[in-house]
Coordinates of C-alpha atoms in Angstrom, one line a residue:
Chain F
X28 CA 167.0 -83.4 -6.3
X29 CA 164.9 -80.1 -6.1
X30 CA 167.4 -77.8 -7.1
X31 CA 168.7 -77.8 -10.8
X32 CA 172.1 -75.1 -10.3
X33 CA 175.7 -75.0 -10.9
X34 CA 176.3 -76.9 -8.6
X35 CA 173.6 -80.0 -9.3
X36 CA 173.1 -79.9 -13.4
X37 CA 175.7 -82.3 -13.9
X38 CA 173.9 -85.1 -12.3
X39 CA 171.5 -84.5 -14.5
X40 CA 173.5 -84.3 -17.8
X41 CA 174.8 -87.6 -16.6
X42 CA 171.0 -89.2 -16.7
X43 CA 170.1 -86.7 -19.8
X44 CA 173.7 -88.9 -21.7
X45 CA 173.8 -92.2 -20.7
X46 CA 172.6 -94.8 -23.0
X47 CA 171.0 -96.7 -20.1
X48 CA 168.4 -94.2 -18.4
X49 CA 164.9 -94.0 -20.2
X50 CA 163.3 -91.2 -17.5
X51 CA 164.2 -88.2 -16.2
X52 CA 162.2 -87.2 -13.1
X53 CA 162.4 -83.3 -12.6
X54 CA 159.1 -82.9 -10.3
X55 CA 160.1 -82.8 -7.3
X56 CA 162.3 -79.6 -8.8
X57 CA 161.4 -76.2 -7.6
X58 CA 164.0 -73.7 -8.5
X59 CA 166.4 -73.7 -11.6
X60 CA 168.9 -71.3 -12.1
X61 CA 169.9 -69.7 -16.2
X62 CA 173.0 -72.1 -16.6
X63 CA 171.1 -75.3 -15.6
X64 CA 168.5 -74.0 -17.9
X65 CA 170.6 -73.5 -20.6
X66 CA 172.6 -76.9 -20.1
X67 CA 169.1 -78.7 -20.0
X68 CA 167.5 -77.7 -22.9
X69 CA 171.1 -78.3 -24.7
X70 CA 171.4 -81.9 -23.4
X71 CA 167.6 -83.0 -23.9
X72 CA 167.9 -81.8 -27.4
X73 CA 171.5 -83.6 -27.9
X74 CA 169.6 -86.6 -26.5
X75 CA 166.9 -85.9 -29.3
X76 CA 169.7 -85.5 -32.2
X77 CA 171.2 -89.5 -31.2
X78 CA 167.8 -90.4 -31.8
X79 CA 167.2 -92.0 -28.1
X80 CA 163.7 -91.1 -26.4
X81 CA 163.7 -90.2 -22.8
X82 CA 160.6 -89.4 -20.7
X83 CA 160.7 -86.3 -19.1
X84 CA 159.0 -85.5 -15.7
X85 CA 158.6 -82.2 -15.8
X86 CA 158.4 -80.0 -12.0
X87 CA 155.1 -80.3 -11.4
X88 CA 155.0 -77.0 -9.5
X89 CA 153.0 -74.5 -11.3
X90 CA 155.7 -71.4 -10.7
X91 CA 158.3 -73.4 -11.9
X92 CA 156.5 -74.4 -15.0
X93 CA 155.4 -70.7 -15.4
X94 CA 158.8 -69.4 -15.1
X95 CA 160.2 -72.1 -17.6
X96 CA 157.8 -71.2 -19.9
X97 CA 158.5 -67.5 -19.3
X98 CA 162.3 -68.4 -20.0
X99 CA 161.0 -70.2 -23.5
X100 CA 162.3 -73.2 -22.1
X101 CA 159.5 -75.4 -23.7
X102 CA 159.6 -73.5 -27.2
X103 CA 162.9 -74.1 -27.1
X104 CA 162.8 -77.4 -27.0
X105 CA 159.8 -77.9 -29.1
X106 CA 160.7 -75.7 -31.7
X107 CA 164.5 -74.5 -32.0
X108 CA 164.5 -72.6 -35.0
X109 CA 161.8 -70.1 -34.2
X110 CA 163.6 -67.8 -32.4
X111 CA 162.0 -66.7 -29.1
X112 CA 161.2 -63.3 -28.0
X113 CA 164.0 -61.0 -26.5
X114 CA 161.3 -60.0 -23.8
X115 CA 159.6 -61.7 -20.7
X116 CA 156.2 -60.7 -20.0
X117 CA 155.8 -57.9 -17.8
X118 CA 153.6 -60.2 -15.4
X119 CA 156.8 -62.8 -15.2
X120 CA 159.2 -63.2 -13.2
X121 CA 161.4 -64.0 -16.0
X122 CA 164.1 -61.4 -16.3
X123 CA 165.7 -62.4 -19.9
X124 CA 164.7 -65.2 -21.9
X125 CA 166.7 -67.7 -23.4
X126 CA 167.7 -66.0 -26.8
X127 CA 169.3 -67.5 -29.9
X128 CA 173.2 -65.8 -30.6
X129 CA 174.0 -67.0 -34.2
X130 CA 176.0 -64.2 -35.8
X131 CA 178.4 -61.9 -34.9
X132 CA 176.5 -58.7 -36.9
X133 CA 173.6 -59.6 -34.3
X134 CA 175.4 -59.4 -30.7
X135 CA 175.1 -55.7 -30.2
X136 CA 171.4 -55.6 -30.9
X137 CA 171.1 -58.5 -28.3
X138 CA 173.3 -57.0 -26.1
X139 CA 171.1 -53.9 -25.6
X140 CA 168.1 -56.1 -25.8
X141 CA 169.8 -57.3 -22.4
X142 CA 170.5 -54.3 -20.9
X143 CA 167.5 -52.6 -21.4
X144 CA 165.4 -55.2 -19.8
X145 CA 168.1 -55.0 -16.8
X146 CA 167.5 -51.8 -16.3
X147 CA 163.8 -51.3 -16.9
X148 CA 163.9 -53.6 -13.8
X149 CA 166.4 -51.6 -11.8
X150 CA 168.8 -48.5 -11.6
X151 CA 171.9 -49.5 -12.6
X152 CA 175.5 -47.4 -11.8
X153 CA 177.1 -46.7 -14.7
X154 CA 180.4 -48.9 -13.8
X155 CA 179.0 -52.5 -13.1
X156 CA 176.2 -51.5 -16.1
X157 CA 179.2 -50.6 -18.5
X158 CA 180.8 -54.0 -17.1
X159 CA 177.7 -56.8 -17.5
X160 CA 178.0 -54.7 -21.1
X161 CA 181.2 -55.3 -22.1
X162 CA 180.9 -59.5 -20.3
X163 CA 178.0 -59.5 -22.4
X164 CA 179.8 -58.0 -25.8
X165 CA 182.6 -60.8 -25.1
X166 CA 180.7 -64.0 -24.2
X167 CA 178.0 -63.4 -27.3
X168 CA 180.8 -62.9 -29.8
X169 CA 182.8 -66.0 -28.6
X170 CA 179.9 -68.2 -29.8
X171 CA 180.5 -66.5 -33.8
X172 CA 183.8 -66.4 -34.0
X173 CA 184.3 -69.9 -31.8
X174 CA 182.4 -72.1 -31.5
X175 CA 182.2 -73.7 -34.9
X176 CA 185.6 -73.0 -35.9
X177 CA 186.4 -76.2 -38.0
X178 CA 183.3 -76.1 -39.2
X179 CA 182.4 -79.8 -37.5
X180 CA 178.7 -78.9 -36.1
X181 CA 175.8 -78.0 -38.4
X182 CA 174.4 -75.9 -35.3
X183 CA 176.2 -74.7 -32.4
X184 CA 172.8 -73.8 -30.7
X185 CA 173.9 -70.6 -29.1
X186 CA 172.2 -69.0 -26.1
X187 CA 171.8 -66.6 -23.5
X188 CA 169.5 -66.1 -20.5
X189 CA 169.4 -63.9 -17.5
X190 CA 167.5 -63.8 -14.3
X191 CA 167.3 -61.6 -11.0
X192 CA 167.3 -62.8 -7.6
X193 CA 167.2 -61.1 -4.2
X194 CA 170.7 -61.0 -3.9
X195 CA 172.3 -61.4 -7.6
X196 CA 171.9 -61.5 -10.6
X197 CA 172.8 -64.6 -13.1
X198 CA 173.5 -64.2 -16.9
X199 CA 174.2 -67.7 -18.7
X200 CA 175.5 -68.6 -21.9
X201 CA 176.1 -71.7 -23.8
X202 CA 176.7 -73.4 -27.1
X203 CA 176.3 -76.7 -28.0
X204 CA 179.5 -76.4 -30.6
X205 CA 182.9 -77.7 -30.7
X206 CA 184.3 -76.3 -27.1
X207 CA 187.6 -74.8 -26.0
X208 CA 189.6 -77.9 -26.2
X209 CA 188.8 -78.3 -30.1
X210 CA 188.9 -74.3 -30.8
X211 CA 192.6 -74.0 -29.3
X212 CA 193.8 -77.2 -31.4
X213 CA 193.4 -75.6 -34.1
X214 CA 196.5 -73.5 -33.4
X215 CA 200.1 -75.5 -33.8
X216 CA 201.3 -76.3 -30.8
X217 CA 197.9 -77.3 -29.1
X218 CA 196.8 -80.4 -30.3
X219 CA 196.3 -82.8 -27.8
X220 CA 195.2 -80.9 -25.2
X221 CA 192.7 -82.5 -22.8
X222 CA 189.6 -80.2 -22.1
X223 CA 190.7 -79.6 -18.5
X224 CA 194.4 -78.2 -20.1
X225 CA 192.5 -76.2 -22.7
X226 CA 190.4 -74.4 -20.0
X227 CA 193.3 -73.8 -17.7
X228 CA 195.3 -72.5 -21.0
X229 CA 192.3 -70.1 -21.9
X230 CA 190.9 -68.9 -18.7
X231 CA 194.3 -68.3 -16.7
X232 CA 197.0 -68.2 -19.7
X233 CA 194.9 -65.9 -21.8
X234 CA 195.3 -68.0 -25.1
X235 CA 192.9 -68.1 -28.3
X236 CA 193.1 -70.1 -31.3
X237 CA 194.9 -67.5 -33.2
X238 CA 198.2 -66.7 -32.7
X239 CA 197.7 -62.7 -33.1
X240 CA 198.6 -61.3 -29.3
X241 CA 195.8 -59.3 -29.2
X242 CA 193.1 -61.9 -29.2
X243 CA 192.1 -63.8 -26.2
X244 CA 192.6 -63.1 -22.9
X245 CA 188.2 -61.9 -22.4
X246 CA 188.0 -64.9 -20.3
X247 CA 190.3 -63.7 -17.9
X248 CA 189.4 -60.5 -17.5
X249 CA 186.2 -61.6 -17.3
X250 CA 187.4 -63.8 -14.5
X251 CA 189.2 -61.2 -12.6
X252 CA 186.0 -59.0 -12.9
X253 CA 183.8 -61.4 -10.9
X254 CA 186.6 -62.2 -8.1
X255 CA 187.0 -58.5 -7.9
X256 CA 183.2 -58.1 -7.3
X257 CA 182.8 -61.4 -5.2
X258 CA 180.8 -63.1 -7.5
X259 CA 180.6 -66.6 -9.6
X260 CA 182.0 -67.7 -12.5
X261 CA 181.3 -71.1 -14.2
X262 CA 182.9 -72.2 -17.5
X263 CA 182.5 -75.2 -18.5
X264 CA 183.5 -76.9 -21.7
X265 CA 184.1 -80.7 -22.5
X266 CA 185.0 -82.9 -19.4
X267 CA 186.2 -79.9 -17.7
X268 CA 184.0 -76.9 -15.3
X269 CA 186.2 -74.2 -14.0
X270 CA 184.2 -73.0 -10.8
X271 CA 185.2 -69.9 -9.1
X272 CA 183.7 -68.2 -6.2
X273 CA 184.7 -65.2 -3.7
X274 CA 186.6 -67.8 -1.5
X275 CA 188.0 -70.6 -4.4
X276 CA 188.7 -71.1 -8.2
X277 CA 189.7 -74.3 -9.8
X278 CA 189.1 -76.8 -12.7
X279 CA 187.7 -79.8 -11.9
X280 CA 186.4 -83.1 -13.8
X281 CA 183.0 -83.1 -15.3
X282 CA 180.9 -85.5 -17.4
X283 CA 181.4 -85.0 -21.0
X284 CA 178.7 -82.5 -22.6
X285 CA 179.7 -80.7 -26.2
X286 CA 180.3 -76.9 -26.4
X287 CA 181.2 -73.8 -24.0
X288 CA 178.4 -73.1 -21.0
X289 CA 178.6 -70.4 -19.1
X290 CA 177.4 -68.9 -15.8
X291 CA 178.3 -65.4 -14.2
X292 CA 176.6 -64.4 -11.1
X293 CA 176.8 -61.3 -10.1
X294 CA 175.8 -59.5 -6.5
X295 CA 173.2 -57.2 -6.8
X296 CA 175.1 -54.8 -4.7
X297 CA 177.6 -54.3 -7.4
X298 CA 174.6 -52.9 -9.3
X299 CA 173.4 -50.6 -6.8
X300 CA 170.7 -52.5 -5.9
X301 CA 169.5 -53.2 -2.4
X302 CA 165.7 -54.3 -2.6
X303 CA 164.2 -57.0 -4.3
X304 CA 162.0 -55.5 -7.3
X305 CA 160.5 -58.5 -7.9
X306 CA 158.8 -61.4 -5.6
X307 CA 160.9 -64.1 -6.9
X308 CA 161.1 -65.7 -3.3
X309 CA 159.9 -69.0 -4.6
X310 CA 163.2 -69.5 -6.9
X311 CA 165.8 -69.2 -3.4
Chain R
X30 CA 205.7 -29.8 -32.1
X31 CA 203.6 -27.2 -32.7
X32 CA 203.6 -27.9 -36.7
X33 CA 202.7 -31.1 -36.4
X34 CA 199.1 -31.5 -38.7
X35 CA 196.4 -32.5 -36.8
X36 CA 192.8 -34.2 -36.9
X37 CA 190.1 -35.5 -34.5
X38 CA 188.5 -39.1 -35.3
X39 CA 185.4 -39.8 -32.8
X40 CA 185.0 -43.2 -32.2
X41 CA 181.5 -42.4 -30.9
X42 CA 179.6 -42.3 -34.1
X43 CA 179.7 -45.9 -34.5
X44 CA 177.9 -46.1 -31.2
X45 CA 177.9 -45.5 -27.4
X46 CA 178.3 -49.0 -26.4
X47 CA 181.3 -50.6 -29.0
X48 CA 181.7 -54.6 -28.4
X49 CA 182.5 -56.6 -31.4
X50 CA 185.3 -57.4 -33.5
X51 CA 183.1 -57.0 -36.6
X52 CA 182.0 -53.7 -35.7
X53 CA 185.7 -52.9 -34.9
X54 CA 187.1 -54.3 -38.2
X55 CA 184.7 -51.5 -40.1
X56 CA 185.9 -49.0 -37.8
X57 CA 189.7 -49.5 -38.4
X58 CA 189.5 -49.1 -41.9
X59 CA 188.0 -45.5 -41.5
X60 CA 190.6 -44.8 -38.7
X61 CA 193.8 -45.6 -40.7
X62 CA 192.2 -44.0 -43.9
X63 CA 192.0 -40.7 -41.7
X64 CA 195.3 -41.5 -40.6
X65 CA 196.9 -41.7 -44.0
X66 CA 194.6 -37.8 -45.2
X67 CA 196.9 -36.2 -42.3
X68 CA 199.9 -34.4 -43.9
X69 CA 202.6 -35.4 -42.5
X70 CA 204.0 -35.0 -39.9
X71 CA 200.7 -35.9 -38.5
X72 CA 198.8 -37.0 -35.3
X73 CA 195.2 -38.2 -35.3
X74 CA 193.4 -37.8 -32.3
X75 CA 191.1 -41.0 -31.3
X76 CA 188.6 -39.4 -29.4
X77 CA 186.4 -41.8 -27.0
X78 CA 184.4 -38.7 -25.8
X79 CA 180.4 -39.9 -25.7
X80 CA 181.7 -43.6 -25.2
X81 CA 180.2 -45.5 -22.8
X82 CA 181.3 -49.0 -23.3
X83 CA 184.6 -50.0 -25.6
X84 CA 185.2 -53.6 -24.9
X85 CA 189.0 -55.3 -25.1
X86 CA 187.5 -56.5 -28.5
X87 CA 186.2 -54.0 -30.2
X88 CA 189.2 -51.5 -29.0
X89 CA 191.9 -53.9 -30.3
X90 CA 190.1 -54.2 -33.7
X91 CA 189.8 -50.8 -34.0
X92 CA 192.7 -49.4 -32.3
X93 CA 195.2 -51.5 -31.0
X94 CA 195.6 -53.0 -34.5
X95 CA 195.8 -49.6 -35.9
X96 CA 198.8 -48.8 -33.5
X97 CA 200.3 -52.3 -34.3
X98 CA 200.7 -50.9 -38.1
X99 CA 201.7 -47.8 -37.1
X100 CA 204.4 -48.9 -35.4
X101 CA 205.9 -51.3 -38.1
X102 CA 206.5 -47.8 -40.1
X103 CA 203.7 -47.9 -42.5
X104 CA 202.3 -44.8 -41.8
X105 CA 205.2 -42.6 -42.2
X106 CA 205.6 -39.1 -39.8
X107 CA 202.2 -40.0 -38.2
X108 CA 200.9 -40.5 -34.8
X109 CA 198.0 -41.3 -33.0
X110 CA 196.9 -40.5 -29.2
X111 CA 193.8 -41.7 -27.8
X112 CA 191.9 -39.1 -25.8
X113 CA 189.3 -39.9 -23.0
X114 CA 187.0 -38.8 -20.8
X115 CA 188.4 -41.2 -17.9
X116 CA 191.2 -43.7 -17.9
X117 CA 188.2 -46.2 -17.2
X118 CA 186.7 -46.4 -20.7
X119 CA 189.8 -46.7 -22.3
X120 CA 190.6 -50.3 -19.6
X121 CA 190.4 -52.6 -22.2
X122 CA 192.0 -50.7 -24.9
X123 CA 195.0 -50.4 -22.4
X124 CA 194.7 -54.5 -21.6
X125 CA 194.7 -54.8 -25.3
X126 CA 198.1 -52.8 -25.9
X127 CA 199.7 -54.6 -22.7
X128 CA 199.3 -58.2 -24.8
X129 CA 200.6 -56.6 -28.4
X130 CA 203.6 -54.7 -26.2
X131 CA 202.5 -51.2 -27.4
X132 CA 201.6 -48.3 -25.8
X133 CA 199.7 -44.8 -26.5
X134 CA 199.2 -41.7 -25.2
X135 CA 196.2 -40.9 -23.6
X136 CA 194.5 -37.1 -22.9
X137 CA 192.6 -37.0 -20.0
X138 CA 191.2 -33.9 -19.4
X139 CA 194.1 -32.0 -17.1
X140 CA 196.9 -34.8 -17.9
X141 CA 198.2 -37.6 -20.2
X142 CA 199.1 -41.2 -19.3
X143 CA 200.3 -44.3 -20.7
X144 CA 197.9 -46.9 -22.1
X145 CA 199.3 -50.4 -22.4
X146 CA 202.9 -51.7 -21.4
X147 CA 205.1 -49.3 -20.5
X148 CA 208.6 -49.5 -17.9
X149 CA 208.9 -47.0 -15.8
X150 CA 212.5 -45.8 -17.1
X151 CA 210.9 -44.9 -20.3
X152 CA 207.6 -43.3 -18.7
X153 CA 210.5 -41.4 -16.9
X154 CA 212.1 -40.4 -20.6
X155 CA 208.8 -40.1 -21.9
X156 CA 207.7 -37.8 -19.1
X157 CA 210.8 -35.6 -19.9
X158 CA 210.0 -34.8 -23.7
X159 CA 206.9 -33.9 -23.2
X160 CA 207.9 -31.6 -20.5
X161 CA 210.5 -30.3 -22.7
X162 CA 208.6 -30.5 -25.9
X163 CA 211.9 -30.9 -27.9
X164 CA 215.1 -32.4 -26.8
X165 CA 217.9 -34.1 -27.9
X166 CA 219.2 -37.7 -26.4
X167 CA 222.6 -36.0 -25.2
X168 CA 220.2 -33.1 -22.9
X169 CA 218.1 -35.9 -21.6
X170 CA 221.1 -38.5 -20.5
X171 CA 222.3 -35.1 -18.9
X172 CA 218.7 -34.9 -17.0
X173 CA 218.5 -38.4 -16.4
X174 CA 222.2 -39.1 -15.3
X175 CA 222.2 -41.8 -17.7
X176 CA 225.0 -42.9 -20.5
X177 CA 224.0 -41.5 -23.6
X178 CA 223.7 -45.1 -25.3
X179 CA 221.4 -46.2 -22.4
X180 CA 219.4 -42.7 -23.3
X181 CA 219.7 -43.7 -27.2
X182 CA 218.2 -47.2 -26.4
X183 CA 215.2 -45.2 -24.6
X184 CA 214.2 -42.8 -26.8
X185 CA 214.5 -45.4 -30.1
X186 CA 212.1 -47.7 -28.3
X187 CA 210.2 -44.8 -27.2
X188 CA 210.1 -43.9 -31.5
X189 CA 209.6 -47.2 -32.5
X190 CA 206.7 -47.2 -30.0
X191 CA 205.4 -44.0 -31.9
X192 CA 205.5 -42.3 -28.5
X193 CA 208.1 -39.6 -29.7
X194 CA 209.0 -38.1 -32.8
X195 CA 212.5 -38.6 -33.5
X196 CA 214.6 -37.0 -36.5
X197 CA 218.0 -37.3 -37.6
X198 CA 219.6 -33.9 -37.7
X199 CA 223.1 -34.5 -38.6
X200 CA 226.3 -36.9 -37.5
X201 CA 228.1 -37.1 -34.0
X202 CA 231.4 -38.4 -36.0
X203 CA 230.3 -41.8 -37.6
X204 CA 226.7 -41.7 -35.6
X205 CA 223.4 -39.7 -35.9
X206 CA 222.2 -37.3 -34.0
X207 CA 218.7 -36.5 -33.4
X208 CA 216.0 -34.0 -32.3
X209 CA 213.5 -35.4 -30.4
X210 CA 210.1 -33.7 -29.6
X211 CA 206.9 -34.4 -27.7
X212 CA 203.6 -35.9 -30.4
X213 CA 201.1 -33.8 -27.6
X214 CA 201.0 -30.7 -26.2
X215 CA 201.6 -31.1 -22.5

């Protein structure tokens, strides 16, 4: 595999869980996208947590190491409670680094932290700027207010990360806490949901753990936002990944991984953006 | 209509770019206290002007929770109208209202809509008293060609909805009547 994406991170989670595999070999990779990212650092470090050593391979090309770095993938993983820096160095391609989201008091200052490293990069219009805000706004607050709900994880291990690429940009965020399935039992009358139901209830149905009307329903609209914009949208949660592009959205079976991770690429025309700003060709 | 007390309560000092419920929560609090200062009968104006971002959670905190209350009767004579730069920033809010079944008036800067969930028969009836600025449900079934009790079932929903103001002015035999006036100036 050279490509760790949406579309290829769950083999890996697969080797990262199973009890039987003792190596991982990532060195043939040479481009990873935020939400693989993300999911890897979570899954390595749930790996860590059931106290079962695996031997990493890491890519052994020297931009894809820098750009990992860049991302604070290996501080991260080295050391997860010093939080990493909300800014890429200027001589990196990294747009956003991965950024801890813990609480809810925090979210706007992050959320600007994002937005004014977008835009130092590029011009942005103010409509699809005022809409990565408000996605932003949503999917930060979702890890506070959801994903330790009962209380059942010590850490939910939120976090974000953003990158450019020639033709989109790709914002990710994920938890390693209870997930939607567990969230929405909380409420009567949604108990034994499986995760693929809970998804499908959340994303399309607009439902939240609380009964109050008003809450829930962000997922959705953020949903509508990307199909209106032709872009991607990836939630996964549990044994379930909702994946849905300009041409197709549906739910489908996944290998089980704890929590809520989420990818949203956007096109970089949406943004008013035409040129690359950045040489990021190796990462396409 | 034109006695109705009045006050202004920006939104945008508690930032440009308003996200979370948290944030919101605080918000709200202020909002319904300057609600409940008003004399009444009373309108507050919730002015998004400098707002550049009010996401579905902050704007259902904040305001779509206060119009919730409102419309339970807790604030008495009161009323409160949302006014906008662009129907745009106030997307969410209007989202928001659709899910709790409530609407509010919106000033744009040459018209009004509807935020939220509103049918089209009572956009109609609400379209009518604020042309008219006060009414009664006997002109308007007149207007509307429609049988006074259909009228009377508009214009309480459109009350309850805190879109009107409706008093009771006397008795049609064993029933109420009532005057009926516009909560803006159209």
């Amino acid at each position: 595999m050279t490509k760790l994406t949406v579309q290829t991170i769950d083999q890996v989670i697969e080797v990262i869980t199973s009890k039987c595999s003792v190596d991982l070999d990532l060195t043939r990779v040479d481009f990873i996208d935020p939400y693989a990212l993300l999911l890897l650092v979570l899954s390595l470090r749930h790996r860590e947590n059931l106290g079962r050593p695996l031997h990493v391979r890491w890519p052994v090309r020297k931009d894809v190491q820098g750009w990992m770095h860049a991302m604070g993938f290996f501080a991260e993983l080295n050391d997860p409670k010093v939080p990493w820096r909300s800014e890429a160095s200027s001589k990196s391609d990294a747009l956003q680094p991965m950024t801890h989201i813990i609480g809810e008091e925090e979210v706007s200052r992050l959320v600007n932290a994002f937005d004014k490293r977008l835009t130092s990069r590029y011009p942005l219009t103010v409509e699809s700027r005022s809409a990565l805000v408000k996605v932003m706004f949503e999917l930060f607050q979702n890890i506070p207010q959801h994903s330790n709900a009962t209380g059942d994880v010590a850490d939910p291990h939120g976090l974000a990360a953003m990158q450019d690429y020639a033709d989109s940009i790709f914002l990710a965020v994920a938890d390693a806490g209870i997930g939607l399935r567990k969230s929405l039992s909380t409420r009567e009358g949604f108990v034994d949901l499986s995760d693929l139901s809970a998804l499908n209830r959340i994303v399309y149905d607009g439902m939240s753990r609380f009964s109050d009307p008003g809450r829930g329903g962000e997922l959705r609209q953020i949903a509508k936002l990307v199909r209106r914009w032709d872009g991607l949208l990836v939630i996964r949660s549990g044994e379930a990944l909702l994946y849905m592009d300009a041409e197709r959205g549906d739910v489908y079976d996944a290998p089980y991984f704890p929590g809520v991770q989420i990818g949203v690429r956007l096109p970089r025309r949406v943004f008013g953006i035409d040129t690359p700003a950045v040489d990021n060709e190796a990462f396409l | 209509m034109n006695t109705m007390n009045e006050l202004t309560f920006p939104i945008a000092p508690f930032g440009v770019r308003l996200g979370t419920r948290l944030e919101g929560k605080s918000a709200r609090e202020e909002l319904l206290a300057a609600l409940e200062s008003i004399p009444e009968p009373g309108r507050l104006i919730v002015s998004l002007d400098e707002v550049e971002v009010l996401s579905g959670s902050f704007a259902d905190e904040t305001i779509a929770l206060s119009c919730a209350r409102l419309a339970t009767g807790e604030y008495g004579d009161r009323y409160l109208v949302v006014q906008s730069p662009s129907l745009e920033i106030a997307e969410d809010l209007s989202h928001k209202l659709e899910r709790r079944h409530l609407a509010m008036l919106c000033l744009l800067d040459d018209r009004w809509d509807v935020l939220g969930q509103l049918a089209a028969p009572m956009r109609e009836t609400l379209a009518l008293v604020i042309k008219h600025k006060e009414t009664t449900p006997k002109e308007l079934a007149g207007i509307l060609d429609i049988r006074h009790n259909a009228c009377l079932h508009r214009v309480g929903r459109l009350a309850d909805l805190r879109l009107i103001r409706r008093e009771e002015v006397g008795l049609a035999g064993p029933y109420p009547t009532y005057r009926l006036s516009s909560i803006i100036n159209s």
